[in-house]
mmCIF file of C-alpha atoms in Angstrom:
data_model
loop_
_atom_site.group_PDB
_atom_site.id
_atom_site.type_symbol
_atom_site.label_atom_id
_atom_site.label_comp_id
_atom_site.label_asym_id
_atom_site.label_seq_id
_atom_site.Cartn_x
_atom_site.Cartn_y
_atom_site.Cartn_z
ATOM 1 C CA UNK E 1 -0.231 -19.161 -9.133
ATOM 2 C CA UNK E 2 -2.717 -19.168 -11.989
ATOM 3 C CA UNK E 3 -2.428 -16.693 -14.857
ATOM 4 C CA UNK E 4 -5.891 -15.395 -13.996
ATOM 5 C CA UNK E 5 -4.834 -14.500 -10.467
ATOM 6 C CA UNK E 6 -1.622 -12.903 -11.728
ATOM 7 C CA UNK E 7 -3.677 -10.675 -14.038
ATOM 8 C CA UNK E 8 -6.265 -10.018 -11.308
ATOM 9 C CA UNK E 9 -4.275 -9.571 -8.089
ATOM 10 C CA UNK E 10 -7.348 -8.291 -6.250
ATOM 11 C CA UNK E 11 -8.513 -11.917 -6.078
ATOM 12 C CA UNK E 12 -7.797 -13.968 -2.981
ATOM 13 C CA UNK E 13 -4.467 -15.505 -4.004
ATOM 14 C CA UNK E 14 -4.554 -18.140 -1.246
ATOM 15 C CA UNK E 15 -1.096 -19.539 -1.897
ATOM 16 C CA UNK E 16 -0.845 -23.050 -0.501
ATOM 17 C CA UNK E 17 1.171 -24.008 2.537
ATOM 18 C CA UNK E 18 1.639 -22.514 5.981
ATOM 19 C CA UNK E 19 3.466 -19.310 6.884
ATOM 20 C CA UNK E 20 1.275 -17.170 4.653
ATOM 21 C CA UNK E 21 -0.489 -13.815 4.889
ATOM 22 C CA UNK E 22 -2.714 -11.789 2.614
ATOM 23 C CA UNK E 23 -4.068 -8.321 3.246
ATOM 24 C CA UNK E 24 -5.887 -5.509 1.428
ATOM 25 C CA UNK E 25 -5.275 -1.831 2.236
ATOM 26 C CA UNK E 26 -8.337 0.439 1.864
ATOM 27 C CA UNK E 27 -7.560 4.123 2.319
ATOM 28 C CA UNK E 28 -10.146 6.914 2.735
ATOM 29 C CA UNK E 29 -9.293 10.637 2.604
ATOM 30 C CA UNK E 30 -11.755 13.484 3.091
ATOM 31 C CA UNK E 31 -11.505 17.000 1.694
ATOM 32 C CA UNK E 32 -9.812 18.314 4.858
ATOM 33 C CA UNK E 33 -7.070 15.677 4.644
ATOM 34 C CA UNK E 34 -8.255 13.409 7.449
ATOM 35 C CA UNK E 35 -7.375 9.761 6.833
ATOM 36 C CA UNK E 36 -9.007 6.432 7.648
ATOM 37 C CA UNK E 37 -7.220 3.214 6.658
ATOM 38 C CA UNK E 38 -8.830 -0.217 7.006
ATOM 39 C CA UNK E 39 -6.767 -3.369 6.422
ATOM 40 C CA UNK E 40 -8.607 -6.712 6.276
ATOM 41 C CA UNK E 41 -6.552 -9.861 5.904
ATOM 42 C CA UNK E 42 -5.679 -13.388 6.942
ATOM 43 C CA UNK E 43 -2.713 -14.920 8.761
ATOM 44 C CA UNK E 44 -1.714 -18.583 8.464
ATOM 45 C CA UNK E 45 0.960 -20.654 10.185
ATOM 46 C CA UNK E 46 1.209 -24.415 10.673
ATOM 47 C CA UNK E 47 -0.394 -24.038 14.109
ATOM 48 C CA UNK E 48 -3.149 -21.482 13.538
ATOM 49 C CA UNK E 49 -5.096 -19.478 11.007
ATOM 50 C CA UNK E 50 -7.276 -16.415 11.559
ATOM 51 C CA UNK E 51 -8.638 -13.284 9.919
ATOM 52 C CA UNK E 52 -8.039 -9.746 11.110
ATOM 53 C CA UNK E 53 -8.890 -6.102 10.494
ATOM 54 C CA UNK E 54 -6.495 -3.281 11.360
ATOM 55 C CA UNK E 55 -7.767 0.299 11.509
ATOM 56 C CA UNK E 56 -5.826 3.568 11.518
ATOM 57 C CA UNK E 57 -7.418 6.975 11.918
ATOM 58 C CA UNK E 58 -5.897 10.437 11.897
ATOM 59 C CA UNK E 59 -9.211 11.762 13.233
ATOM 60 C CA UNK E 60 -8.680 10.068 16.604
ATOM 61 C CA UNK E 61 -4.951 9.289 16.235
ATOM 62 C CA UNK E 62 -5.501 5.567 16.852
ATOM 63 C CA UNK E 63 -4.399 2.211 15.456
ATOM 64 C CA UNK E 64 -6.349 -0.953 16.351
ATOM 65 C CA UNK E 65 -6.140 -4.652 15.528
ATOM 66 C CA UNK E 66 -9.120 -7.014 15.737
ATOM 67 C CA UNK E 67 -8.865 -10.793 15.251
ATOM 68 C CA UNK E 68 -11.625 -13.045 13.844
ATOM 69 C CA UNK E 69 -12.058 -16.784 13.449
ATOM 70 C CA UNK E 70 -10.996 -17.949 10.009
ATOM 71 C CA UNK E 71 -14.554 -19.246 9.532
ATOM 72 C CA UNK E 72 -15.631 -15.584 9.495
ATOM 73 C CA UNK E 73 -13.588 -14.979 6.327
ATOM 74 C CA UNK E 74 -15.349 -15.451 2.971
ATOM 75 C CA UNK E 75 -14.600 -14.295 -0.545
ATOM 76 C CA UNK E 76 -16.140 -14.212 -4.011
ATOM 77 C CA UNK E 77 -14.343 -13.863 -7.312
ATOM 78 C CA UNK E 78 -17.086 -12.550 -9.639
ATOM 79 C CA UNK E 79 -17.636 -9.828 -8.696
ATOM 80 C CA UNK E 80 -14.683 -9.707 -6.344
ATOM 81 C CA UNK E 81 -15.452 -9.170 -2.673
ATOM 82 C CA UNK E 82 -14.355 -10.350 0.754
ATOM 83 C CA UNK E 83 -16.251 -10.592 4.015
ATOM 84 C CA UNK E 84 -14.962 -10.803 7.550
ATOM 85 C CA UNK E 85 -17.882 -11.366 9.925
ATOM 86 C CA UNK E 86 -20.241 -8.392 9.322
ATOM 87 C CA UNK E 87 -17.690 -6.412 7.291
ATOM 88 C CA UNK E 88 -17.929 -6.308 3.488
ATOM 89 C CA UNK E 89 -15.233 -5.082 1.089
ATOM 90 C CA UNK E 90 -15.801 -4.732 -2.651
ATOM 91 C CA UNK E 91 -14.851 -2.484 -5.543
ATOM 92 C CA UNK E 92 -18.260 -0.782 -5.473
ATOM 93 C CA UNK E 93 -19.051 -0.542 -1.757
ATOM 94 C CA UNK E 94 -17.679 -1.116 1.721
ATOM 95 C CA UNK E 95 -19.651 -1.869 4.871
ATOM 96 C CA UNK E 96 -17.934 -1.765 8.256
ATOM 97 C CA UNK E 97 -19.202 -3.204 11.503
ATOM 98 C CA UNK E 98 -16.263 -3.669 13.874
ATOM 99 C CA UNK E 99 -17.048 -4.037 17.562
ATOM 100 C CA UNK E 100 -14.191 -4.772 19.965
ATOM 101 C CA UNK E 101 -12.818 -3.590 23.301
ATOM 102 C CA UNK E 102 -10.819 -0.753 21.737
ATOM 103 C CA UNK E 103 -12.905 0.123 18.683
ATOM 104 C CA UNK E 104 -16.453 0.618 17.484
ATOM 105 C CA UNK E 105 -16.495 1.392 13.756
ATOM 106 C CA UNK E 106 -19.759 1.273 11.829
ATOM 107 C CA UNK E 107 -20.224 2.754 8.374
ATOM 108 C CA UNK E 108 -21.157 2.383 4.725
ATOM 109 C CA UNK E 109 -19.338 3.743 1.677
ATOM 110 C CA UNK E 110 -19.860 3.748 -2.078
ATOM 111 C CA UNK E 111 -16.861 3.640 -4.433
ATOM 112 C CA UNK E 112 -16.937 4.991 -8.001
ATOM 113 C CA UNK E 113 -14.707 5.875 -10.956
ATOM 114 C CA UNK E 114 -11.811 3.612 -10.050
ATOM 115 C CA UNK E 115 -8.591 4.467 -11.888
ATOM 116 C CA UNK E 116 -6.756 1.147 -12.319
ATOM 117 C CA UNK E 117 -3.039 0.723 -12.714
ATOM 118 C CA UNK E 118 -1.941 0.551 -16.345
ATOM 119 C CA UNK E 119 -0.840 -3.023 -17.124
ATOM 120 C CA UNK E 120 0.577 -5.116 -19.959
ATOM 121 C CA UNK E 121 1.723 -8.689 -20.565
ATOM 122 C CA UNK E 122 5.233 -7.675 -19.476
ATOM 123 C CA UNK E 123 3.866 -5.933 -16.385
ATOM 124 C CA UNK E 124 0.565 -7.593 -15.400
ATOM 125 C CA UNK E 125 0.752 -5.778 -12.063
ATOM 126 C CA UNK E 126 2.949 -3.192 -10.362
ATOM 127 C CA UNK E 127 5.537 -5.966 -9.846
ATOM 128 C CA UNK E 128 6.140 -6.274 -13.580
ATOM 129 C CA UNK E 129 7.665 -9.616 -14.685
ATOM 130 C CA UNK E 130 8.419 -10.478 -11.037
ATOM 131 C CA UNK E 131 4.669 -11.155 -10.732
ATOM 132 C CA UNK E 132 5.188 -14.384 -12.689
ATOM 133 C CA UNK E 133 7.672 -15.803 -10.174
ATOM 134 C CA UNK E 134 6.362 -18.166 -7.521
ATOM 135 C CA UNK E 135 9.203 -17.732 -5.014
ATOM 136 C CA UNK E 136 8.913 -14.095 -3.906
ATOM 137 C CA UNK E 137 8.905 -13.325 -0.187
ATOM 138 C CA UNK E 138 6.217 -10.678 -0.634
ATOM 139 C CA UNK E 139 3.953 -9.724 -3.536
ATOM 140 C CA UNK E 140 2.399 -6.293 -3.975
ATOM 141 C CA UNK E 141 -0.461 -4.938 -6.087
ATOM 142 C CA UNK E 142 -1.961 -1.505 -6.689
ATOM 143 C CA UNK E 143 -5.675 -2.098 -7.276
ATOM 144 C CA UNK E 144 -6.884 1.490 -7.548
ATOM 145 C CA UNK E 145 -4.685 4.526 -8.039
ATOM 146 C CA UNK E 146 -7.612 6.780 -7.198
ATOM 147 C CA UNK E 147 -11.368 6.499 -6.771
ATOM 148 C CA UNK E 148 -14.254 8.567 -5.462
ATOM 149 C CA UNK E 149 -15.877 7.806 -2.114
ATOM 150 C CA UNK E 150 -19.178 8.810 -0.569
ATOM 151 C CA UNK E 151 -20.533 7.742 2.796
ATOM 152 C CA UNK E 152 -20.188 8.133 6.532
ATOM 153 C CA UNK E 153 -18.920 6.124 9.473
ATOM 154 C CA UNK E 154 -18.990 6.432 13.223
ATOM 155 C CA UNK E 155 -15.692 5.683 14.953
ATOM 156 C CA UNK E 156 -15.746 5.436 18.744
ATOM 157 C CA UNK E 157 -18.681 7.817 18.829
ATOM 158 C CA UNK E 158 -17.268 10.375 16.358
ATOM 159 C CA UNK E 159 -18.962 10.912 12.986
ATOM 160 C CA UNK E 160 -16.614 10.652 9.980
ATOM 161 C CA UNK E 161 -18.039 12.222 6.823
ATOM 162 C CA UNK E 162 -16.458 10.947 3.613
ATOM 163 C CA UNK E 163 -18.867 12.434 1.082
ATOM 164 C CA UNK E 164 -16.975 13.965 -1.864
ATOM 165 C CA UNK E 165 -13.832 12.153 -0.727
ATOM 166 C CA UNK E 166 -11.229 9.965 -2.412
ATOM 167 C CA UNK E 167 -9.637 6.592 -1.846
ATOM 168 C CA UNK E 168 -6.812 4.274 -2.786
ATOM 169 C CA UNK E 169 -6.505 0.477 -2.703
ATOM 170 C CA UNK E 170 -3.505 -1.858 -2.658
ATOM 171 C CA UNK E 171 -2.631 -5.267 -1.230
ATOM 172 C CA UNK E 172 0.249 -7.514 -0.110
ATOM 173 C CA UNK E 173 0.570 -11.284 0.193
ATOM 174 C CA UNK E 174 3.273 -13.872 0.733
ATOM 175 C CA UNK E 175 5.378 -14.969 3.704
ATOM 176 C CA UNK E 176 6.806 -11.798 5.255
ATOM 177 C CA UNK E 177 7.157 -8.083 4.781
ATOM 178 C CA UNK E 178 10.642 -7.062 3.622
ATOM 179 C CA UNK E 179 13.126 -6.513 6.425
ATOM 180 C CA UNK E 180 13.968 -3.095 4.993
ATOM 181 C CA UNK E 181 11.609 -0.925 2.993
ATOM 182 C CA UNK E 182 10.152 2.534 2.563
ATOM 183 C CA UNK E 183 6.564 3.142 1.421
ATOM 184 C CA UNK E 184 4.982 6.499 0.581
ATOM 185 C CA UNK E 185 1.490 7.333 -0.638
ATOM 186 C CA UNK E 186 -0.269 10.623 -1.261
ATOM 187 C CA UNK E 187 -3.248 11.842 -3.260
ATOM 188 C CA UNK E 188 -5.359 14.910 -3.919
ATOM 189 C CA UNK E 189 -9.162 14.835 -3.663
ATOM 190 C CA UNK E 190 -9.817 17.383 -6.403
ATOM 191 C CA UNK E 191 -7.096 16.832 -9.011
ATOM 192 C CA UNK E 192 -6.870 13.010 -8.579
ATOM 193 C CA UNK E 193 -3.061 13.352 -8.594
ATOM 194 C CA UNK E 194 -1.623 10.358 -6.729
ATOM 195 C CA UNK E 195 1.774 9.063 -5.668
ATOM 196 C CA UNK E 196 2.701 5.479 -4.852
ATOM 197 C CA UNK E 197 6.327 4.734 -3.983
ATOM 198 C CA UNK E 198 7.963 1.614 -2.583
ATOM 199 C CA UNK E 199 11.600 0.678 -2.203
ATOM 200 C CA UNK E 200 12.499 -2.609 -0.525
ATOM 201 C CA UNK E 201 15.422 -4.929 0.043
ATOM 202 C CA UNK E 202 14.261 -8.022 -1.869
ATOM 203 C CA UNK E 203 15.731 -11.500 -1.239
ATOM 204 C CA UNK E 204 15.846 -13.666 -4.358
ATOM 205 C CA UNK E 205 17.763 -16.835 -5.170
ATOM 206 C CA UNK E 206 20.198 -16.423 -2.286
ATOM 207 C CA UNK E 207 21.011 -12.806 -3.085
ATOM 208 C CA UNK E 208 19.232 -9.492 -2.542
ATOM 209 C CA UNK E 209 18.565 -6.344 -4.496
ATOM 210 C CA UNK E 210 16.902 -2.971 -3.964
ATOM 211 C CA UNK E 211 13.548 -3.381 -5.659
ATOM 212 C CA UNK E 212 11.807 -0.163 -6.690
ATOM 213 C CA UNK E 213 8.188 0.278 -7.798
ATOM 214 C CA UNK E 214 6.605 3.725 -8.053
ATOM 215 C CA UNK E 215 3.860 5.533 -9.940
ATOM 216 C CA UNK E 216 3.341 9.293 -10.055
ATOM 217 C CA UNK E 217 -0.145 9.857 -11.483
ATOM 218 C CA UNK E 218 -0.359 13.507 -12.461
ATOM 219 C CA UNK E 219 -2.486 15.368 -15.005
ATOM 220 C CA UNK E 220 -4.096 12.100 -16.056
ATOM 221 C CA UNK E 221 -0.816 10.320 -16.909
ATOM 222 C CA UNK E 222 0.770 7.422 -14.982
ATOM 223 C CA UNK E 223 4.537 7.850 -14.815
ATOM 224 C CA UNK E 224 6.031 4.549 -13.658
ATOM 225 C CA UNK E 225 9.526 4.041 -12.250
ATOM 226 C CA UNK E 226 10.568 0.454 -11.590
ATOM 227 C CA UNK E 227 13.606 -1.763 -11.293
ATOM 228 C CA UNK E 228 12.279 -3.895 -14.163
ATOM 229 C CA UNK E 229 12.243 -0.713 -16.303
ATOM 230 C CA UNK E 230 15.904 -0.081 -15.417
ATOM 231 C CA UNK E 231 15.159 2.572 -12.814
ATOM 232 C CA UNK E 232 17.714 2.937 -10.060
ATOM 233 C CA UNK E 233 18.045 4.905 -6.848
ATOM 234 C CA UNK E 234 20.402 7.825 -7.331
ATOM 235 C CA UNK E 235 20.120 9.285 -3.829
ATOM 236 C CA UNK E 236 18.588 8.156 -0.529
ATOM 237 C CA UNK E 237 19.533 10.455 2.341
ATOM 238 C CA UNK E 238 18.293 10.907 5.891
ATOM 239 C CA UNK E 239 18.461 13.836 8.268
ATOM 240 C CA UNK E 240 16.417 13.283 11.398
ATOM 241 C CA UNK E 241 12.864 12.538 10.223
ATOM 242 C CA UNK E 242 13.484 14.047 6.778
ATOM 243 C CA UNK E 243 14.330 11.949 3.737
ATOM 244 C CA UNK E 244 15.399 12.777 0.202
ATOM 245 C CA UNK E 245 14.998 10.180 -2.532
ATOM 246 C CA UNK E 246 15.979 10.584 -6.163
ATOM 247 C CA UNK E 247 15.182 7.878 -8.691
ATOM 248 C CA UNK E 248 16.618 7.884 -12.195
ATOM 249 C CA UNK E 249 15.065 6.096 -15.192
ATOM 250 C CA UNK E 250 16.511 7.054 -18.569
ATOM 251 C CA UNK E 251 16.260 10.806 -18.931
ATOM 252 C CA UNK E 252 13.605 11.086 -16.215
ATOM 253 C CA UNK E 253 14.087 11.678 -12.480
ATOM 254 C CA UNK E 254 11.559 11.322 -9.681
ATOM 255 C CA UNK E 255 12.538 13.364 -6.625
ATOM 256 C CA UNK E 256 10.787 12.985 -3.254
ATOM 257 C CA UNK E 257 11.264 15.009 -0.086
ATOM 258 C CA UNK E 258 9.530 13.296 2.818
ATOM 259 C CA UNK E 259 8.955 14.755 6.272
ATOM 260 C CA UNK E 260 7.792 11.999 8.627
ATOM 261 C CA UNK E 261 5.375 12.825 11.440
ATOM 262 C CA UNK E 262 3.472 10.973 14.174
ATOM 263 C CA UNK E 263 3.904 7.324 13.191
ATOM 264 C CA UNK E 264 1.674 4.729 14.850
ATOM 265 C CA UNK E 265 2.541 1.047 15.390
ATOM 266 C CA UNK E 266 0.967 -1.609 13.167
ATOM 267 C CA UNK E 267 1.339 -5.370 13.252
ATOM 268 C CA UNK E 268 3.105 -6.858 10.236
ATOM 269 C CA UNK E 269 3.563 -10.416 8.941
ATOM 270 C CA UNK E 270 6.680 -12.459 9.640
ATOM 271 C CA UNK E 271 6.533 -15.964 8.182
ATOM 272 C CA UNK E 272 2.777 -15.596 7.965
ATOM 273 C CA UNK E 273 2.315 -14.645 11.609
ATOM 274 C CA UNK E 274 1.296 -11.118 12.571
ATOM 275 C CA UNK E 275 4.192 -10.842 14.995
ATOM 276 C CA UNK E 276 6.208 -7.953 13.557
ATOM 277 C CA UNK E 277 5.738 -4.266 14.291
ATOM 278 C CA UNK E 278 6.068 -1.392 11.844
ATOM 279 C CA UNK E 279 5.187 2.281 12.191
ATOM 280 C CA UNK E 280 2.954 4.168 9.769
ATOM 281 C CA UNK E 281 2.385 7.893 9.588
ATOM 282 C CA UNK E 282 -0.904 9.332 8.304
ATOM 283 C CA UNK E 283 0.195 12.959 8.667
ATOM 284 C CA UNK E 284 3.515 13.266 6.857
ATOM 285 C CA UNK E 285 4.330 15.655 4.007
ATOM 286 C CA UNK E 286 5.870 14.645 0.679
ATOM 287 C CA UNK E 287 7.063 17.058 -2.005
ATOM 288 C CA UNK E 288 7.330 15.426 -5.436
ATOM 289 C CA UNK E 289 9.093 16.550 -8.596
ATOM 290 C CA UNK E 290 9.134 14.840 -11.986
ATOM 291 C CA UNK E 291 11.999 15.963 -14.219
ATOM 292 C CA UNK E 292 13.230 15.255 -17.720
ATOM 293 C CA UNK E 293 16.949 15.916 -17.548
ATOM 294 C CA UNK E 294 16.957 19.231 -15.639
ATOM 295 C CA UNK E 295 13.489 20.394 -16.726
ATOM 296 C CA UNK E 296 10.679 20.108 -14.158
ATOM 297 C CA UNK E 297 7.653 18.493 -15.822
ATOM 298 C CA UNK E 298 5.412 18.408 -12.749
ATOM 299 C CA UNK E 299 5.616 19.056 -9.036
ATOM 300 C CA UNK E 300 3.112 18.468 -6.277
ATOM 301 C CA UNK E 301 3.018 18.538 -2.486
ATOM 302 C CA UNK E 302 0.992 15.838 -0.747
ATOM 303 C CA UNK E 303 -0.085 16.911 2.719
ATOM 304 C CA UNK E 304 -1.017 14.625 4.281
ATOM 305 C CA UNK E 305 1.138 11.817 2.944
ATOM 306 C CA UNK E 306 1.170 8.278 4.307
ATOM 307 C CA UNK E 307 4.587 6.799 4.995
ATOM 308 C CA UNK E 308 6.373 3.818 6.492
ATOM 309 C CA UNK E 309 10.160 3.908 6.818
ATOM 310 C CA UNK E 310 11.589 0.573 7.937
ATOM 311 C CA UNK E 311 15.126 1.037 6.645
ATOM 312 C CA UNK E 312 17.537 0.023 9.408
ATOM 313 C CA UNK E 313 20.908 0.245 7.716
ATOM 314 C CA UNK E 314 21.632 3.975 7.690
ATOM 315 C CA UNK E 315 25.178 4.199 8.997
ATOM 316 C CA UNK E 316 25.565 7.915 8.290
ATOM 317 C CA UNK E 317 23.376 10.895 7.464
ATOM 318 C CA UNK E 318 23.845 10.358 3.743
ATOM 319 C CA UNK E 319 23.837 6.976 2.048
ATOM 320 C CA UNK E 320 23.470 5.905 -1.565
ATOM 321 C CA UNK E 321 22.010 2.491 -2.304
ATOM 322 C CA UNK E 322 23.407 -0.145 -4.603
ATOM 323 C CA UNK E 323 21.121 -1.702 -7.174
ATOM 324 C CA UNK E 324 22.447 -5.226 -6.709
ATOM 325 C CA UNK E 325 24.743 -6.908 -4.268
#
């Protein structure tokens, strides 16, 4: 990996070799809380390579997956953009023209006032110093904590109006998604308050650890909790479809109460091939508290919240995680 691509993870990383995937996650949310998520990407194994676009919509409660020839995938670095057939994705605009057996999605959107993740030499991306390693199973980047969206689309005959709406952008690349992870995202159209949370079982050098990366953007301040900042999971409990997570970092605690609802299946990468299946909810609820010692500094409720819970190893209703094993 080049230093330029580490500092600019939005670029097509295009790591060499087979068994590789790369995908960008564009999320749209209107004022009523309806969600559209569009995920363009590529999949590469030693036998085949292709592009794809996955679409999720709470409007129609659907999830679709459309494959394209790899020759339909193009990208530019300055300014950054990618194209898949007649679909264009950039940091200033998005144009969608997806026609397949199970989906017809046509629309145009303008993006403005992107709020980037705060970075430094120590943490050039949300992965912190782990971004410099070239042996990670999966890399992650938050490209826009929050931005404004205007535009409309027509999905399977239904008009989707995203004027005065908001969006979020992240991406993943590498060989495979983690075998166990939890991902939560929520944002507010008016206040710009945004939550990103990810906890995953990370293999590294023959061992594994619970890797945490999270940002609670509230009142214009990005509060980051991360393993590389000595954050650790204090509590991770499950009761039915309800989850409680408490993360401790110094004198600060981030507390999340997640209620999962109506998850839809998505394809996920396993050794570069889109052969895995995960479930993502677009209609969950997440209550968030930020505390210093016992004092509540901020609290918000994100409804809807997006969530994926792929944590298989609950052996009882309540379970605390170890930081390293």
